[in-house]
Coordinates of C-alpha atoms and ligand atoms in Angstrom, one line a residue:
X1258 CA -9.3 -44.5 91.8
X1259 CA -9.2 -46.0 95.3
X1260 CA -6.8 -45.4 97.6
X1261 CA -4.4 -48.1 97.3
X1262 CA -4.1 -47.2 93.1
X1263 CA -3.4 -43.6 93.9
X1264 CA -0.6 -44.6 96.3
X1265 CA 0.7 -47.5 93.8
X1266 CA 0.7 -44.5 91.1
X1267 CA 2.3 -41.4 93.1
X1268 CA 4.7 -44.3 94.0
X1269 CA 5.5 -44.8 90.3
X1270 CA 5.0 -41.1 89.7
X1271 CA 7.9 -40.2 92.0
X1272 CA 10.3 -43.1 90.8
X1273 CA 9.4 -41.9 87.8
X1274 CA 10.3 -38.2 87.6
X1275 CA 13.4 -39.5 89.7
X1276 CA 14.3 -41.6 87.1
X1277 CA 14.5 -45.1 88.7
X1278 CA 14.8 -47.2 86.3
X1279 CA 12.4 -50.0 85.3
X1280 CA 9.7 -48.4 87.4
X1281 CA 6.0 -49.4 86.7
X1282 CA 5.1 -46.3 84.5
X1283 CA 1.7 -45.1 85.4
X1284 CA -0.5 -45.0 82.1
X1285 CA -2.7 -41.8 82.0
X1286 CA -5.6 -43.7 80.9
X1287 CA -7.3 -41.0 79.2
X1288 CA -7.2 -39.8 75.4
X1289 CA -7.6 -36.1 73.9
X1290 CA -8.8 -35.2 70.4
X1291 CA -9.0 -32.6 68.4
X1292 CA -11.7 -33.0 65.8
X1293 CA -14.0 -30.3 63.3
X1294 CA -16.9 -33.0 64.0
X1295 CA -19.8 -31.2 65.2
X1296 CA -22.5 -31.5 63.1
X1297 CA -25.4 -34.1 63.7
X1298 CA -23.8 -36.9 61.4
X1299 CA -20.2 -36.4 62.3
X1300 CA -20.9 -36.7 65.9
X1301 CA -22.9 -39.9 65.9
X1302 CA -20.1 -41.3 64.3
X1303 CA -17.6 -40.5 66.5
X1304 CA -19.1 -41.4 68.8
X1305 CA -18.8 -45.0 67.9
X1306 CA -14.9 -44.5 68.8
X1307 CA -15.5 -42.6 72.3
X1308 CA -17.9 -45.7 73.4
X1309 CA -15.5 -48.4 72.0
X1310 CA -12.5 -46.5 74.1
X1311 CA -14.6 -45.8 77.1
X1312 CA -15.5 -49.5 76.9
X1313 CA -11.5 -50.2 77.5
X1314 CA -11.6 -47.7 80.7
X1315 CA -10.1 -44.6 79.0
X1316 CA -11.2 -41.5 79.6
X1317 CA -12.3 -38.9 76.5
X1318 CA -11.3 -35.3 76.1
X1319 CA -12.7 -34.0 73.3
X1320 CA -11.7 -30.4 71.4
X1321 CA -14.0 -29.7 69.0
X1322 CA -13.3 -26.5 67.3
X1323 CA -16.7 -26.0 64.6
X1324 CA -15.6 -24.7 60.8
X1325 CA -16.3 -27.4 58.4
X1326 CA -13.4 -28.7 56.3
X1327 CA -11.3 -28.1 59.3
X1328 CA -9.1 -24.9 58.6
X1329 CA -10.4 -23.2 62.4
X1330 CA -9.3 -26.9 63.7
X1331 CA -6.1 -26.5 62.4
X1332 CA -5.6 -22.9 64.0
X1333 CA -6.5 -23.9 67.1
X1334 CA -4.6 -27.1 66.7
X1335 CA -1.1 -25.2 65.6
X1336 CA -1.5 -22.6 69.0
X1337 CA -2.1 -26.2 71.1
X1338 CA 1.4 -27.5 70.0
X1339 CA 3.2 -24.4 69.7
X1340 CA 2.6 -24.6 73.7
X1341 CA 3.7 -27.8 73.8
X1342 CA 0.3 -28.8 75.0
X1343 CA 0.1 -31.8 72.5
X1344 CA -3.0 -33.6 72.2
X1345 CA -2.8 -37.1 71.7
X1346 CA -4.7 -37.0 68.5
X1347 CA -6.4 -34.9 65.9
X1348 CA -8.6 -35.2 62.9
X1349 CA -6.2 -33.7 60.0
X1350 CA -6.2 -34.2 56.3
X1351 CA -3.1 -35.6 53.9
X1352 CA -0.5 -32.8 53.3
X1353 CA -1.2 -31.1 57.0
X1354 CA 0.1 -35.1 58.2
X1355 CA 3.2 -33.9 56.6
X1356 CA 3.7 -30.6 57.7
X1357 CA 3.2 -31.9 61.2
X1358 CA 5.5 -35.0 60.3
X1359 CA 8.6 -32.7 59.1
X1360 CA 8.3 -30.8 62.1
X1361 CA 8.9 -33.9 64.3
X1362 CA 6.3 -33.2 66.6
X1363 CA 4.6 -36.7 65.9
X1364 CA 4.4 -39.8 67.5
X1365 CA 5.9 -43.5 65.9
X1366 CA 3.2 -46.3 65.5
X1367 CA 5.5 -47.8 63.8
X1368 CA 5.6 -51.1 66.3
X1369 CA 1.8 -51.5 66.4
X1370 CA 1.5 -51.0 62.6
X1371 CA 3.6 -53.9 62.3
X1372 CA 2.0 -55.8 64.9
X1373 CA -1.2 -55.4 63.4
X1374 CA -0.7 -55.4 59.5
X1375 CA -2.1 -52.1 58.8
X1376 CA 0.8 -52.2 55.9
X1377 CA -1.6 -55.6 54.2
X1378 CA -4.8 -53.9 54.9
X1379 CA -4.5 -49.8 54.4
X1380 CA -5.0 -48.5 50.7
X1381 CA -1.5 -47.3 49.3
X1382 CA -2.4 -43.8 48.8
X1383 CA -3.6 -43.2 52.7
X1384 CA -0.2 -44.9 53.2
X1385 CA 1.7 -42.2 51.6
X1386 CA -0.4 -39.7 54.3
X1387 CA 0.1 -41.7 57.1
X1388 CA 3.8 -43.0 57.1
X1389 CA 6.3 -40.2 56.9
X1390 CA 10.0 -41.3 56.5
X1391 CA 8.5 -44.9 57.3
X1392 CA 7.2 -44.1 60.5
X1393 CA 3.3 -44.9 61.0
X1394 CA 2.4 -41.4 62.5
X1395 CA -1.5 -41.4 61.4
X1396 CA -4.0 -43.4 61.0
X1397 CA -6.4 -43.4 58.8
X1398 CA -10.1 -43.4 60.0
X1399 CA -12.1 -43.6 56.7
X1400 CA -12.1 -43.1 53.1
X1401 CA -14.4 -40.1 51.9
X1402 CA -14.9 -39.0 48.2
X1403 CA -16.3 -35.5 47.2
X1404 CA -17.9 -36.2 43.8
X1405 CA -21.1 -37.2 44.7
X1406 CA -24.8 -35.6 44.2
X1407 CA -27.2 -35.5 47.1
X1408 CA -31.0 -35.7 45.5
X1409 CA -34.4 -35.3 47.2
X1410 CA -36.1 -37.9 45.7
X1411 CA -39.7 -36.2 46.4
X1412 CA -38.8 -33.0 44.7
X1413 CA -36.9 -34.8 42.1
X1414 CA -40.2 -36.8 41.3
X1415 CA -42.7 -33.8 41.5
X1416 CA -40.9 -32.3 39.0
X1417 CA -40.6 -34.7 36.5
X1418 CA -36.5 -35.1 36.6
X1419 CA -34.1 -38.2 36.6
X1420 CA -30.7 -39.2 37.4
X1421 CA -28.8 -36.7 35.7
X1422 CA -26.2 -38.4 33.8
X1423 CA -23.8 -35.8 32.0
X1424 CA -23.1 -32.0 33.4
X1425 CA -25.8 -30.4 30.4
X1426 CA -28.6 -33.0 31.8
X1427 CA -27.8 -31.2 35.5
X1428 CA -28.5 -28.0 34.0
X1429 CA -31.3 -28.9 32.6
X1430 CA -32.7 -30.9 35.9
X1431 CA -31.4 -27.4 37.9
X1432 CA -33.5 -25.5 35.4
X1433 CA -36.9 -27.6 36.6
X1434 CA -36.7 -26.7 39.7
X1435 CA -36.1 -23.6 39.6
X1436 CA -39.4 -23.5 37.0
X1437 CA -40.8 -24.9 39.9
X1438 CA -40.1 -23.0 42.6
X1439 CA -37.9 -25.0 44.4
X1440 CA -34.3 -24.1 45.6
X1441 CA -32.3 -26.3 43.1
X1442 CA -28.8 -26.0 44.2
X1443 CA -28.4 -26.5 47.9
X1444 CA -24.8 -24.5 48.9
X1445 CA -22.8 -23.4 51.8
X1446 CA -20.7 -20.4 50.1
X1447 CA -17.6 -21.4 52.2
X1448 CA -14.6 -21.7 49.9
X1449 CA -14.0 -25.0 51.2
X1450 CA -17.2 -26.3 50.4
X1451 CA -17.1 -24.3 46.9
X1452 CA -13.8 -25.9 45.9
X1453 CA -14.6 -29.0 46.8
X1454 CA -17.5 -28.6 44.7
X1455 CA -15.2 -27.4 42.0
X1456 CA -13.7 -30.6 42.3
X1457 CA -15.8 -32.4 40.7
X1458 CA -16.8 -29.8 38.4
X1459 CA -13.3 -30.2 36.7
X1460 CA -13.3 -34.1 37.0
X1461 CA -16.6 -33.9 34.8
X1462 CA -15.3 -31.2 32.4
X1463 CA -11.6 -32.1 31.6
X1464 CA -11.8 -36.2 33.0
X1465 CA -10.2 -38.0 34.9
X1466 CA -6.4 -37.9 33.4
X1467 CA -7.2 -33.9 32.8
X1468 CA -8.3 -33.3 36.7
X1469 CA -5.2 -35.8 37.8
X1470 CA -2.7 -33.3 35.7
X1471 CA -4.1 -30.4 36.9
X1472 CA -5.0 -30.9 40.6
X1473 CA -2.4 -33.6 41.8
X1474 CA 0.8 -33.0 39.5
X1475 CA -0.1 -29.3 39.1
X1476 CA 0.9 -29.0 35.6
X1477 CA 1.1 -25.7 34.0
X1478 CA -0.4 -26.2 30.7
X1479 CA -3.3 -28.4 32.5
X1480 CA -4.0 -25.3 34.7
X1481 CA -4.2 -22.4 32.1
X1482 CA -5.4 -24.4 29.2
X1483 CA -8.9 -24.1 27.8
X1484 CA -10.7 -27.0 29.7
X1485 CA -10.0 -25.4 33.0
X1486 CA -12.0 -21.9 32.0
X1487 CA -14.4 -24.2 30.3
X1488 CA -14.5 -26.0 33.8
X1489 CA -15.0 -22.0 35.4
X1490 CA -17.6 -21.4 32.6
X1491 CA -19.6 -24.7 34.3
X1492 CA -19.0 -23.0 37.7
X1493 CA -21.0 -19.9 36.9
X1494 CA -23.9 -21.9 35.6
X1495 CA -24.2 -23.6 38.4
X1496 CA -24.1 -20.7 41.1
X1497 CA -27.0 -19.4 38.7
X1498 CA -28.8 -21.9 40.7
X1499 CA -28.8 -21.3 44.2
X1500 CA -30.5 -19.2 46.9
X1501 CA -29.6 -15.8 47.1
X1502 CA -28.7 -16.1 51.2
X1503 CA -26.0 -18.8 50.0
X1504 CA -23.3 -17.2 51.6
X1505 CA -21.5 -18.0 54.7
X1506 CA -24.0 -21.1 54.6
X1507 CA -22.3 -24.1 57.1
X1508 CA -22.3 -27.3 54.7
X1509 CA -24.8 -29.6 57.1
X1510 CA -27.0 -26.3 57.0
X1511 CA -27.5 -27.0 53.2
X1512 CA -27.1 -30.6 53.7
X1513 CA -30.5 -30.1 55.8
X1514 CA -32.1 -28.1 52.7
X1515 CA -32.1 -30.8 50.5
X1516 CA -33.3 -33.5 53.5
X1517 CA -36.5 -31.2 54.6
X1518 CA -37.2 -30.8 50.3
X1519 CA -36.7 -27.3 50.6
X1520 CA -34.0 -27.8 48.4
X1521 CA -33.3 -30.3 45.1
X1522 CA -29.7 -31.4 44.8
X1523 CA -26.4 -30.7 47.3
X1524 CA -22.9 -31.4 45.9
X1525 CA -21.2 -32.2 48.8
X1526 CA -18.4 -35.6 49.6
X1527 CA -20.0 -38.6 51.7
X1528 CA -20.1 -36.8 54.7
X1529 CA -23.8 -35.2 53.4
X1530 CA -25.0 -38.8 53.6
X1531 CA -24.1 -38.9 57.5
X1532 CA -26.7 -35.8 58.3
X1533 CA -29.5 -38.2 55.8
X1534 CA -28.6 -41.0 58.2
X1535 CA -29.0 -39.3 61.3
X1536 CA -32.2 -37.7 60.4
X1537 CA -33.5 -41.2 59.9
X1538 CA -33.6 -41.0 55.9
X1539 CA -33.7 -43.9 53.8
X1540 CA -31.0 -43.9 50.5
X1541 CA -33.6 -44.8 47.3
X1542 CA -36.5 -43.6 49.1
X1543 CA -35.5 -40.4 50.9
X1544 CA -32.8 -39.5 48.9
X1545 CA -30.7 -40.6 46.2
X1546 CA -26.5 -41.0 46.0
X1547 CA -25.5 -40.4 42.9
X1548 CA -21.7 -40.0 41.2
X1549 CA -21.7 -36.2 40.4
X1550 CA -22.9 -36.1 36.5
X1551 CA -19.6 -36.7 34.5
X1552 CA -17.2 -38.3 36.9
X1553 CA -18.9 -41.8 37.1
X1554 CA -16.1 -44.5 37.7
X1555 CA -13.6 -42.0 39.5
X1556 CA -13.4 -41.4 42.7
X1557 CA -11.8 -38.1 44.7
X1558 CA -10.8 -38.8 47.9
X1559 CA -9.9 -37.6 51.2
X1560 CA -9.5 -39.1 54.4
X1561 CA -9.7 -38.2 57.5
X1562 CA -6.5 -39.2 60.0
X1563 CA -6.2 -39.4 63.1
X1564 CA -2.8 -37.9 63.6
X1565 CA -0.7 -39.3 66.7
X1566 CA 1.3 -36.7 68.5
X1567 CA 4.4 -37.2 70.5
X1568 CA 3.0 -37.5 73.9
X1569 CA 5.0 -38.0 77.4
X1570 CA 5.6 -42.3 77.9
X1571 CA 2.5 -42.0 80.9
X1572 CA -0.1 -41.1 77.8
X1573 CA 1.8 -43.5 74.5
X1574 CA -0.1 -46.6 76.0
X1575 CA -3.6 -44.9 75.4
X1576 CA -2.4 -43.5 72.2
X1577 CA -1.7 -47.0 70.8
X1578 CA -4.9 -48.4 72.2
X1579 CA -6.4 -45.6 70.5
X1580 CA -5.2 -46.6 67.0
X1581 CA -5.7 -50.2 67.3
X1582 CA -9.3 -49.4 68.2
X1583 CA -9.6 -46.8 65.4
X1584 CA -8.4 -49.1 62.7
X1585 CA -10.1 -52.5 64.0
X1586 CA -12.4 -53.8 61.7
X1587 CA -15.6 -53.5 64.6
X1588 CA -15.1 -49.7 64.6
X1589 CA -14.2 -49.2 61.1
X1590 CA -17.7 -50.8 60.5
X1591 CA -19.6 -48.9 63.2
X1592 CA -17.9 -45.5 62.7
X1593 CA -18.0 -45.4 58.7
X1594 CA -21.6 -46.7 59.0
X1595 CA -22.7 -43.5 60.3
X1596 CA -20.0 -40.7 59.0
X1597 CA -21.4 -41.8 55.4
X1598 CA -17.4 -42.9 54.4
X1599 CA -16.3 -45.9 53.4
X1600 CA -13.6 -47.9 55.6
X1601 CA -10.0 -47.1 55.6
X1602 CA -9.3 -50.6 55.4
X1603 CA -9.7 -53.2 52.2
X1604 CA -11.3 -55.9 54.5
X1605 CA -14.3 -54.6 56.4
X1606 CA -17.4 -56.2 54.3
X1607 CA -20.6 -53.9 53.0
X1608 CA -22.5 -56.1 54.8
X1609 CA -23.8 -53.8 56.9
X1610 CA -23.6 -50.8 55.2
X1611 CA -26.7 -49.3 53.3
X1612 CA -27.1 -48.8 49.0
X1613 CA -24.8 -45.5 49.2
X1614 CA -21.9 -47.3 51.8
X1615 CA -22.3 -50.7 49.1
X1616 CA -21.7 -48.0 46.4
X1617 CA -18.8 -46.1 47.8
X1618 CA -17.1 -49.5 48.6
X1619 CA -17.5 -50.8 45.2
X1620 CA -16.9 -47.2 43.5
X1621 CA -13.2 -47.3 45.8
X1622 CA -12.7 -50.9 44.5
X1623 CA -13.1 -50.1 41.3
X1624 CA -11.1 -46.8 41.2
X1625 CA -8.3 -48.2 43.3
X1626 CA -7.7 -51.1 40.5
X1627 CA -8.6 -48.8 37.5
X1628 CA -6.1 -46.2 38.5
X1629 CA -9.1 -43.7 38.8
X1630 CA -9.0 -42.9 42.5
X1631 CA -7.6 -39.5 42.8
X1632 CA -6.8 -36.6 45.6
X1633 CA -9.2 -34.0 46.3
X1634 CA -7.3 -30.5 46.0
X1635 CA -9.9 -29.2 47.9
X1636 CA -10.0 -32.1 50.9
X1637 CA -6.3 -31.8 51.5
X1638 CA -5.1 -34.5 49.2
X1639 CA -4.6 -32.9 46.0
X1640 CA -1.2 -30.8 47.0
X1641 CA 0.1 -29.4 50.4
X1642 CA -2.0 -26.5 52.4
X1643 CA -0.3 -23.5 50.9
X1644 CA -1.4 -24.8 47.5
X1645 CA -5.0 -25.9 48.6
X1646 CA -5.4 -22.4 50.4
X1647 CA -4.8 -20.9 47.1
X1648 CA -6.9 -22.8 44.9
X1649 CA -9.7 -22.3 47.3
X1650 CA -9.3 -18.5 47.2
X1651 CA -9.5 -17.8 43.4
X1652 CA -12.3 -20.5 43.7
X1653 CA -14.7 -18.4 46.3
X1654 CA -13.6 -15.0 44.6
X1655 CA -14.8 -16.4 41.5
X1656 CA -18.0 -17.4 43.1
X1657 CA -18.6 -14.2 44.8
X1658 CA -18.0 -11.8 42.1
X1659 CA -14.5 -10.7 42.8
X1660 CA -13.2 -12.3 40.2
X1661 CA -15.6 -11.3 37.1
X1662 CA -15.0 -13.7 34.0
X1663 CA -13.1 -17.3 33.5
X1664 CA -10.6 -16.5 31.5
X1665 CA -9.4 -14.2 34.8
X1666 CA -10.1 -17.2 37.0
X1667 CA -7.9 -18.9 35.4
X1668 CA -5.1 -16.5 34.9
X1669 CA -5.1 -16.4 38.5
X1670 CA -5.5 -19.5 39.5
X1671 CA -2.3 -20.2 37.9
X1672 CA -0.4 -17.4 39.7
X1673 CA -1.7 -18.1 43.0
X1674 CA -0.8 -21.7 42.5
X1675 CA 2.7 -20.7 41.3
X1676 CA 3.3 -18.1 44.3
X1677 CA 2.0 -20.7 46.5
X1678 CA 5.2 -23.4 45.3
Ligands
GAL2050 C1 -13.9 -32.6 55.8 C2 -13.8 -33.9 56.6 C3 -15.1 -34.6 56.9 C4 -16.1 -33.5 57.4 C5 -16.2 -32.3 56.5 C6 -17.1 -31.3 56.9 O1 -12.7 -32.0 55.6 O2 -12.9 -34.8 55.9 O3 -14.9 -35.6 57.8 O4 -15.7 -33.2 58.7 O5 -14.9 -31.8 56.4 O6 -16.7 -30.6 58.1

């Protein structure tokens, strides 16, 4: 900053904070974010934002806080505003938005929203995550989905498998590699990642209409009825497949199993395919993207936001340029490209995206007009935290023994979900 800025903004500093009016506010040109984005994929994809910002003349302050699925962020991110140390973004998932919202701590986009459309070109259900009490306090940076399979094509080759199709054919394929030697299910025993596996696991067992009653409108008969401790019954034969040093496992870590072949299959949302991209993997050749077995023409979604705090007026300039850059369609192109999501916004085309992106655009189309497209309980857009953190508890002491048979899974998923109300 020469000489001749710094005077021009102590100048407006000091009018400033002695409140003459209609002084020329200095803009802090500079942007902080708090993010859970530190693995290989996730950082080449955000970095698609910092370089489109830096190319504005902002400055980037980053706060990563590492803990997949985002629950160490959010810790760190509560202490930050309790302080009243706001930062001017963070990455955060659907029902946090609206904890965050009601506690009026947020900022209003509401102006540039309308400026710019977002209302013509943002999916109604990230909407209802990013609007609270019709203030634009969010937006939306991309559209994951958590039912997908991850497939080394080599090892699914050597041993004589295909495209499994319903959940029996991915016991079957499981039960080959194992036969030969090969780790067959790739997992990180987190109970984020384990839920969000179970996800899918219940879409496949119950359907979609069962997996909508249970895991978005929570109903009580959906919950405790047989299909759900069939759905725990699937769980268990599926944690008969992996690798006995499973636990504690970060998500990329397995994600990397199945890229090297050590592994044969990952169930893990879109943001697997950003750690194939980054290792320079080609989708068809390297790998396959498949719909997990069993949930084929649904999609579960969650979506990361970038939620806008309430920042002092020298800092709400670089917030809004922030949000227009996150949602233009340039960035939503670049960004999504690489974090293996698909855009937040209906019209970004697939043109550049590879046979996985093509897929998850044309999956959300579908599901979006179907009335398939559905919240992930585990991702943070199935019901609000206390209710998420609950369901992801019986889920990992199921997985880990503490919980010994399904029919006691599900007697206590119900309570927990019920204390959690
Ligand atoms: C999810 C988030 C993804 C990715 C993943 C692994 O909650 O939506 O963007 O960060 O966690 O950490």
């Amino acid at each position: 900053m020469t000489v001749r800025m710094k005077l021009i903004a102590g100048v407006a500093l000091a009018a400033a904070s002695l409140g003459f009016v209609g002084a020329a506010q200095a803009q802090t040109k500079e942007v902080q974010i708090l993010h859970w984005w530190t693995s290989g994929g996730e950082a080449a994809a955000l970095k698609v934002i910092k370089d489109a910002m830096v190319a504005q003349g902002y400055s980037w302050k980053e706060v990563p806080v590492a803990g997949g699925g985002g629950d160490a962020a959010m810790t760190a991110l509560k202490a930050m505003v309790a302080a009243g140390n706001n930062p001017t973004a963070s990455q955060m998932l659907g029902y946090t938005v609206l904890d965050f919202a009601k506690q009026g701590v947020m900022g209003d986009l509401t102006e540039t929203a309308k400026a710019e459309g977002w209302d013509k070109v943002v999916p109604a259900p990230l909407q209802k995550f990013a609007v609270y009490d019709g203030k634009w306090v969010a937006v939306p940076v991309n559209l994951h989905s958590v039912n997908w399979l991850w497939i080394n094509k080599a090892v699914l080759d050597k041993i004589g498998g295909t495209e499994p199709k319903t959940f029996d054919d991915l016991i079957v394929l499981l039960g080959k590699a194992k036969a030969a030697g090969v780790v067959p299910l790739a997992l990180g025993g987190q109970n984020w990642q384990e839920a969000t596996m179970f996800d899918s696991v219940v879409l496949s067992t119950g359907g979609p209409d069962f997996y909508k009653k249970a895991f978005n409108d929570l109903d009580d008969d959906a919950l405790k009825s047989d299909t759900m401790k069939k759905s725990f019954d699937n769980l268990a034969k599926l944690i008969t497949y992996v690798d006995p040093n499973f636990a504690g496992r970060d998500w990329n870590l397995a994600t990397a199993m199945v890229i090297k072949g050590d592994a044969l299959v990952q169930v893990m949302g879109d943001w697997a395919k950003g750690e194939f991209k980054a290792a320079g993997k080609t989708p068809g050749t390297d790998y396959l993207c498949v719909r997990f077995p069993g949930t084929d023409g649904s999609v579960v979604y969650n979506t990361d936001m970038f939620a806008m705090f309430a920042v002092p007026a020298d800092r709400q300039a670089a917030e809004v340029a922030l949000a227009k850059t996150v949602l233009s369609k340039e960035v939503q192109a670049g960004f999504n490209i690489n974090k293996g999501s698909v855009p937040s916004r209906t019209d970004v085309p697939d043109t550049n995206f590879d046979e996985c992106g093509k897929k998850g655009i044309a999956d959300l189309q579908k599901a979006s007009a179907g009335g398939t497209l559905f919240g992930s309980l585990a991702q943070g857009y199935g019901a609000p935290p206390a209710i998420a953190d609950a369901y992801k508890d019986v889920v990992t002491k199921f997985v880990h023994g503490q919980i010994k048979t399904s029919d006691e899974a599900v007697q206590e998923l119900v309570k927990a979900i019920d204390d959690a109300k």
